[in-house]
Short mmCIF file of C-alpha atoms and ligand atoms in Angstrom, two decimals:
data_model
loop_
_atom_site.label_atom_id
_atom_site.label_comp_id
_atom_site.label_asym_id
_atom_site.label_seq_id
_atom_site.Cartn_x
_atom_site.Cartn_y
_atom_site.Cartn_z
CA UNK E 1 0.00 0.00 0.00
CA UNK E 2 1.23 3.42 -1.12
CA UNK E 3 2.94 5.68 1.85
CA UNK E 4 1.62 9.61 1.82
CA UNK E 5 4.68 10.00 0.89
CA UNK E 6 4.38 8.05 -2.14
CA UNK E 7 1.22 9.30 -2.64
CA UNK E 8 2.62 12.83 -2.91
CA UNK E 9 5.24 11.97 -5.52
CA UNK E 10 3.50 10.07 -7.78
CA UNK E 11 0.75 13.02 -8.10
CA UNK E 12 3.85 15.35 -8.57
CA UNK E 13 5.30 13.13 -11.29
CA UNK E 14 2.14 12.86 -13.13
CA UNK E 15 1.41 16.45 -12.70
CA UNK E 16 5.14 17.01 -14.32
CA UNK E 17 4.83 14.44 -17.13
CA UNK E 18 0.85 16.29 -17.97
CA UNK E 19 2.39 20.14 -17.74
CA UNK E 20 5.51 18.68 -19.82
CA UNK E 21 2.61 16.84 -22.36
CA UNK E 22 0.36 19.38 -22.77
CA UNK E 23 1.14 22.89 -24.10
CA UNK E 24 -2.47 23.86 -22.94
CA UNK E 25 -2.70 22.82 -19.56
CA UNK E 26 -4.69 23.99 -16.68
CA UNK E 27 -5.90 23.20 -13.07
CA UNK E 28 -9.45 23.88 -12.21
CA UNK E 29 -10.20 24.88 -8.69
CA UNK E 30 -13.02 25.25 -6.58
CA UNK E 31 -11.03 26.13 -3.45
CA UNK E 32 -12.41 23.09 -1.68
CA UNK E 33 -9.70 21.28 0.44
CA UNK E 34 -8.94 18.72 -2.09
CA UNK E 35 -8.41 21.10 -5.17
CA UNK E 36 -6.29 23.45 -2.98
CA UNK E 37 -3.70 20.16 -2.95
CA UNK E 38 -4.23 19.74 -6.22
CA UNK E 39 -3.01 23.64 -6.90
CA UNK E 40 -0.34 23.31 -4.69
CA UNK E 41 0.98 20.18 -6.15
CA UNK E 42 0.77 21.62 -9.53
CA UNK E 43 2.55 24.67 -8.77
CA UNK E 44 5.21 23.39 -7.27
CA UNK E 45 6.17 21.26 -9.84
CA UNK E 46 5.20 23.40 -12.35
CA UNK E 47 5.21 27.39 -11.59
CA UNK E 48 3.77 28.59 -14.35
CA UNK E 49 0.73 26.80 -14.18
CA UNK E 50 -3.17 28.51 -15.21
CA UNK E 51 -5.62 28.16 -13.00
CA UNK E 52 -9.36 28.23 -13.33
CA UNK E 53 -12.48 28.40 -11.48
CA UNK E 54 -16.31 28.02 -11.88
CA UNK E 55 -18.20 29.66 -8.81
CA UNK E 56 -21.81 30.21 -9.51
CA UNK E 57 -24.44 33.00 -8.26
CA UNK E 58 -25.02 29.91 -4.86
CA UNK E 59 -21.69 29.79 -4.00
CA UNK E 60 -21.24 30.80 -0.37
CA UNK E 61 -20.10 33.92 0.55
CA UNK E 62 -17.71 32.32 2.34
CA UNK E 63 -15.96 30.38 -0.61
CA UNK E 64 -16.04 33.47 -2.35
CA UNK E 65 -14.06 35.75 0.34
CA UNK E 66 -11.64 32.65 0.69
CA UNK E 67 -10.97 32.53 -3.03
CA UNK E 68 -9.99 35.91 -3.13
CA UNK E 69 -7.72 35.36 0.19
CA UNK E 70 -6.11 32.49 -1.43
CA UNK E 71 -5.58 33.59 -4.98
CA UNK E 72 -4.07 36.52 -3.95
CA UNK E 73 -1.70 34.50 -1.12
CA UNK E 74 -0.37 32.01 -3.00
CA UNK E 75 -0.69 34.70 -6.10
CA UNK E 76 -2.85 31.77 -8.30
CA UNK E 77 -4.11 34.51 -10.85
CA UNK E 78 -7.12 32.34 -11.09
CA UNK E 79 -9.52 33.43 -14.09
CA UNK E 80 -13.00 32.47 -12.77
CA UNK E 81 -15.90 31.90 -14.86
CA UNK E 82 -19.49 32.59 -13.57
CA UNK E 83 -22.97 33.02 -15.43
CA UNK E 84 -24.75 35.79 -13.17
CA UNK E 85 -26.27 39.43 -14.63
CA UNK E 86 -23.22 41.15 -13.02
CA UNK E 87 -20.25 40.38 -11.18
CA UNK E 88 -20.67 39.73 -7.59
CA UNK E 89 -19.04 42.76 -6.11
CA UNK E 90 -16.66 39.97 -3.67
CA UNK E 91 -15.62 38.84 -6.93
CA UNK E 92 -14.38 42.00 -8.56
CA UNK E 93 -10.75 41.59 -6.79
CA UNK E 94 -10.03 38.85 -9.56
CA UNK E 95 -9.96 37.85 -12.88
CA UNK E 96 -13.76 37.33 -13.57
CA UNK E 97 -15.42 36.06 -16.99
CA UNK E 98 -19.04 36.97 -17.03
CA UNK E 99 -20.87 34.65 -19.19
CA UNK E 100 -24.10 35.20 -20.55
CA UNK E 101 -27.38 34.30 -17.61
CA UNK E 102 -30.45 34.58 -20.13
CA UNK E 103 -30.51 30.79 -20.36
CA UNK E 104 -30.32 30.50 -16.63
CA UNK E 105 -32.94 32.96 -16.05
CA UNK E 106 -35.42 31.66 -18.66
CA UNK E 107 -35.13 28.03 -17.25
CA UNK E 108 -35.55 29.33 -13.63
CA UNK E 109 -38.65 31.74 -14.06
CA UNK E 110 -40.02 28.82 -15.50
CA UNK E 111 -39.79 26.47 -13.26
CA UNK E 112 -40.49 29.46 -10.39
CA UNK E 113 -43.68 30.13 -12.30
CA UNK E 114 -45.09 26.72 -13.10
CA UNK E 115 -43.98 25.15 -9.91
CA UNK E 116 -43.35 28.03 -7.30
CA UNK E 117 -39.70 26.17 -6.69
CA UNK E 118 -36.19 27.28 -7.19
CA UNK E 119 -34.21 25.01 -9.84
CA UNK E 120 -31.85 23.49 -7.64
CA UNK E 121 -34.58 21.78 -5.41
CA UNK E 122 -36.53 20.18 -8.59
CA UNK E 123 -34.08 19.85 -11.57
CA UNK E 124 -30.57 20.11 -9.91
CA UNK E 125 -29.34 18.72 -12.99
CA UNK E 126 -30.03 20.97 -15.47
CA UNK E 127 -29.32 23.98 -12.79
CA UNK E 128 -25.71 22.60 -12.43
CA UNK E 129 -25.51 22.47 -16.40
CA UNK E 130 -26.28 25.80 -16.78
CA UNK E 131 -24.68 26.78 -13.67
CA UNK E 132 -21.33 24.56 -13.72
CA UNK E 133 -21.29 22.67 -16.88
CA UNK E 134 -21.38 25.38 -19.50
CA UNK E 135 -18.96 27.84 -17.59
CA UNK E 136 -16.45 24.83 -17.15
CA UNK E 137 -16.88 24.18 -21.20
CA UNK E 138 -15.86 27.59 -21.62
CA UNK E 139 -13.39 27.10 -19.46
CA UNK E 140 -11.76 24.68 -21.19
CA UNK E 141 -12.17 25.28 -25.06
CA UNK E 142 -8.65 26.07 -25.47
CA UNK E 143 -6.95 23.75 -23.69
CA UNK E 144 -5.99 20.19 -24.29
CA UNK E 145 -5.79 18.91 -20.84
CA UNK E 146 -7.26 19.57 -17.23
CA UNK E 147 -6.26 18.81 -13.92
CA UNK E 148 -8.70 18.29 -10.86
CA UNK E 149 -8.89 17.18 -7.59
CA UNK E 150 -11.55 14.53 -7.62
CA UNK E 151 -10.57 11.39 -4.99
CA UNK E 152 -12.27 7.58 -5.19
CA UNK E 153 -12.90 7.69 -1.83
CA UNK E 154 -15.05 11.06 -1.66
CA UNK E 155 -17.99 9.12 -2.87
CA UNK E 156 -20.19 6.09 -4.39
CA UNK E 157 -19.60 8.28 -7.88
CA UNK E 158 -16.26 8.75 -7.50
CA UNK E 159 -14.90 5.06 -7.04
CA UNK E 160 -14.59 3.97 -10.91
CA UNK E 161 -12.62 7.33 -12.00
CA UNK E 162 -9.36 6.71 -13.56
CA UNK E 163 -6.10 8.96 -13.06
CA UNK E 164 -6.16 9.62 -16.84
CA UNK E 165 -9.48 10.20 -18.46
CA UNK E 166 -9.51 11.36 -22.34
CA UNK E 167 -13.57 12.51 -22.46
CA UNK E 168 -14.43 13.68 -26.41
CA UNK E 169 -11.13 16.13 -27.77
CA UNK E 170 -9.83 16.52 -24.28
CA UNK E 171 -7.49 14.89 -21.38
CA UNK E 172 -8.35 14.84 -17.35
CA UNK E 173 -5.53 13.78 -15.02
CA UNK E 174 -6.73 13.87 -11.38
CA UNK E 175 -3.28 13.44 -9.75
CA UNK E 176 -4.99 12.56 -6.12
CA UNK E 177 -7.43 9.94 -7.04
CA UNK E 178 -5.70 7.62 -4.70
CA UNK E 179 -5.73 9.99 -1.46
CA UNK E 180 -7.86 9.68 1.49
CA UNK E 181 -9.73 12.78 3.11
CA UNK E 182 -6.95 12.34 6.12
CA UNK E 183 -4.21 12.60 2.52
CA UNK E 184 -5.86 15.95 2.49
CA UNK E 185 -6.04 17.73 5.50
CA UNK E 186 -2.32 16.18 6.32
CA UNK E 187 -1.37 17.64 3.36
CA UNK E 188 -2.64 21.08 4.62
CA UNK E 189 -1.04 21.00 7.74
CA UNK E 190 1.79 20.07 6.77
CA UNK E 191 2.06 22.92 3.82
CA UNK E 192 0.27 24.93 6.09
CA UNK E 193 -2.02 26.06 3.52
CA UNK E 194 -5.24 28.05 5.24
CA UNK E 195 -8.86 25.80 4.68
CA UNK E 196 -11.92 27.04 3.20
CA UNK E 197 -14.02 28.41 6.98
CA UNK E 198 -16.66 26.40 5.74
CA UNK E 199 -14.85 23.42 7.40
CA UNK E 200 -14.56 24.36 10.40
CA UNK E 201 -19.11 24.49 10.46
CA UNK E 202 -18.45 20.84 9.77
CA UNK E 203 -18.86 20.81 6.39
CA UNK E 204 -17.15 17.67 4.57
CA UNK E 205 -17.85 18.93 0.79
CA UNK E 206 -18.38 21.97 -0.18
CA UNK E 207 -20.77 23.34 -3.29
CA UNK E 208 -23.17 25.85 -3.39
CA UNK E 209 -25.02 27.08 -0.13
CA UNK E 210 -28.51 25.22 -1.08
CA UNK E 211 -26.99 21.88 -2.33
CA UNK E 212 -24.24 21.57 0.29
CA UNK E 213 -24.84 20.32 3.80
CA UNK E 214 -23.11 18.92 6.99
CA UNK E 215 -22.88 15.66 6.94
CA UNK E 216 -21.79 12.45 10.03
CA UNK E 217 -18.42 11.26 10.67
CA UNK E 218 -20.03 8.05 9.16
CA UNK E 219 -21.50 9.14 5.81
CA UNK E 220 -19.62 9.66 3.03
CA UNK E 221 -18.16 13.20 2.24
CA UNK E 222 -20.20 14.07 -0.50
CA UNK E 223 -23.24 12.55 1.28
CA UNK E 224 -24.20 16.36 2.22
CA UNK E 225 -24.89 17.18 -1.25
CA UNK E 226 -28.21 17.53 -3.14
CA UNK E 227 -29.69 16.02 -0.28
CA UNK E 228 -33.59 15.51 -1.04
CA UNK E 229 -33.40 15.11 -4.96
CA UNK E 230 -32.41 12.33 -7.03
CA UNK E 231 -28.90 13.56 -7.54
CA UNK E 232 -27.98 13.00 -3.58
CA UNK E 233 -24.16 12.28 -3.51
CA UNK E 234 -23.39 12.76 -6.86
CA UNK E 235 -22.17 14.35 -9.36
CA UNK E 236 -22.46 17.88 -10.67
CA UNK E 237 -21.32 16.97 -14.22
CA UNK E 238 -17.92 19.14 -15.33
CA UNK E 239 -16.50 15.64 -14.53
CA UNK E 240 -19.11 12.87 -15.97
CA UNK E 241 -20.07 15.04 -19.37
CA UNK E 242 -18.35 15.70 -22.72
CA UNK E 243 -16.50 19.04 -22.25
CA UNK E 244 -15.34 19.68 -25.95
S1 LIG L 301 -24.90 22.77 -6.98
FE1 LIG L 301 -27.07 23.30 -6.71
S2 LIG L 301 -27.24 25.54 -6.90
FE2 LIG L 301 -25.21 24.90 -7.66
S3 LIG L 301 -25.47 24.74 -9.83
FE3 LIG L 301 -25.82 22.69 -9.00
S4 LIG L 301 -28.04 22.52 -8.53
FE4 LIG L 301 -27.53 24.70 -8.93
#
């Protein structure tokens, strides 16, 4: 069985051998705990490294102020991509692209005026298409390969990912597949890299504010999401649908 340390230097090396493979390269981040390893892996063994991030008009305060703490500690330059009418003002600190929320809005009066609900509590799919899916397709139209920080043991969803994933015209590598949730927050001691607050409510994954909730010692970590609809524990979809 692999050491952390192991652990740790395999994800460097296959970080390496991606940012030396692809010319296009990026590492999306949703300053959760397990993509701020991912970030810091990926900068340290390669500097230069883009980052990106999808936040969405649900996000939490909270993850918002810490992005902007973060990005400008560790000085990520993170270009983040959210579909709203205007940039949320916590957001105007950093690299924003505004795309377009007409879709968004259509689908949501909609549902508001047919079934007095907001999207995320009815059709949490579709919400997290618009929301997540489409921004992250942006996101990634120019590059060749991504790098996340998705983990088998996060979740029932999660278990059959592979390290490398080619999805339609581009390549996934999710150098901490193999980690465990302890991986992380060693790894965050140790590198004493601040946590999203959110944690310390007792939040185990964190989304946006409606879908995310605490959840036992004894569920799984992503058991606090979508709780009450049909996509409980799963998956939003940047990493299960065809990007480009
Ligand atoms: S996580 Fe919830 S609020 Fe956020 S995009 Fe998905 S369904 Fe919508």
């Amino acid at each position: 069985m692999a050491t952390f340390i192991d652990k740790i230097e395999h994800s460097k090396e296959l970080i390496a051998e991606s940012a030396k493979k692809y010319e296009r390269i990026a590492v999306g981040c949703s300053f959760g705990k397990d993509s701020m390893v991912t970030v810091h892996l990926a900068r340290t063994v390669a500097p230069e490294i883009s980052v990106f991030s999808i936040m969405t008009i649900y996000k939490p305060q909270k993850t918002l102020e810490y992005l902007v703490e973060i990005n400008k500690k560790f000085d990520l330059n993170t270009l983040v991509y959210v579909v709203a009418k205007e940039t949320p003002e916590i957001l105007e600190q950093v690299n924003v692209v505004l795309l377009p929320y007409e879709d968004f809005e259509k689908e949501s009066d909609y549902v508001r005026k047919e079934l007095n609900k907001e999207m995320y509590s009815v059709c949490p799919d579709e919400c997290c298409g618009l929301l997540k899916v489409v921004p992250t397709q942006e996101a990634v139209k120019n590059l060749d390969a991504w790098i996340a920080g998705l983990r088998k043991t996060e979740g029932f969803t999660r278990e059959n990912f592979q390290e490398i994933e080619i999805i339609g015209n581009i390549t996934k590598i999710n150098p901490i597949l193999e980690w465990t949730e302890l991986d992380v927050w060693r790894y965050l001691a140790i590198n004493q890299i601040p946590a999203n607050p959110l944690y310390a409510e007792g939040y185990r994954s964190l989304g946006c504010a409606p879908c995310s909730k605490v959840t036992d010692e004894d569920e799984s970590e992503r058991a606090g999401r979508w709780q009450g609809t049909a996509k409980h524990g799963g998956e939003c979809g940047i990493h299960t649908k065809r990007l480009k």
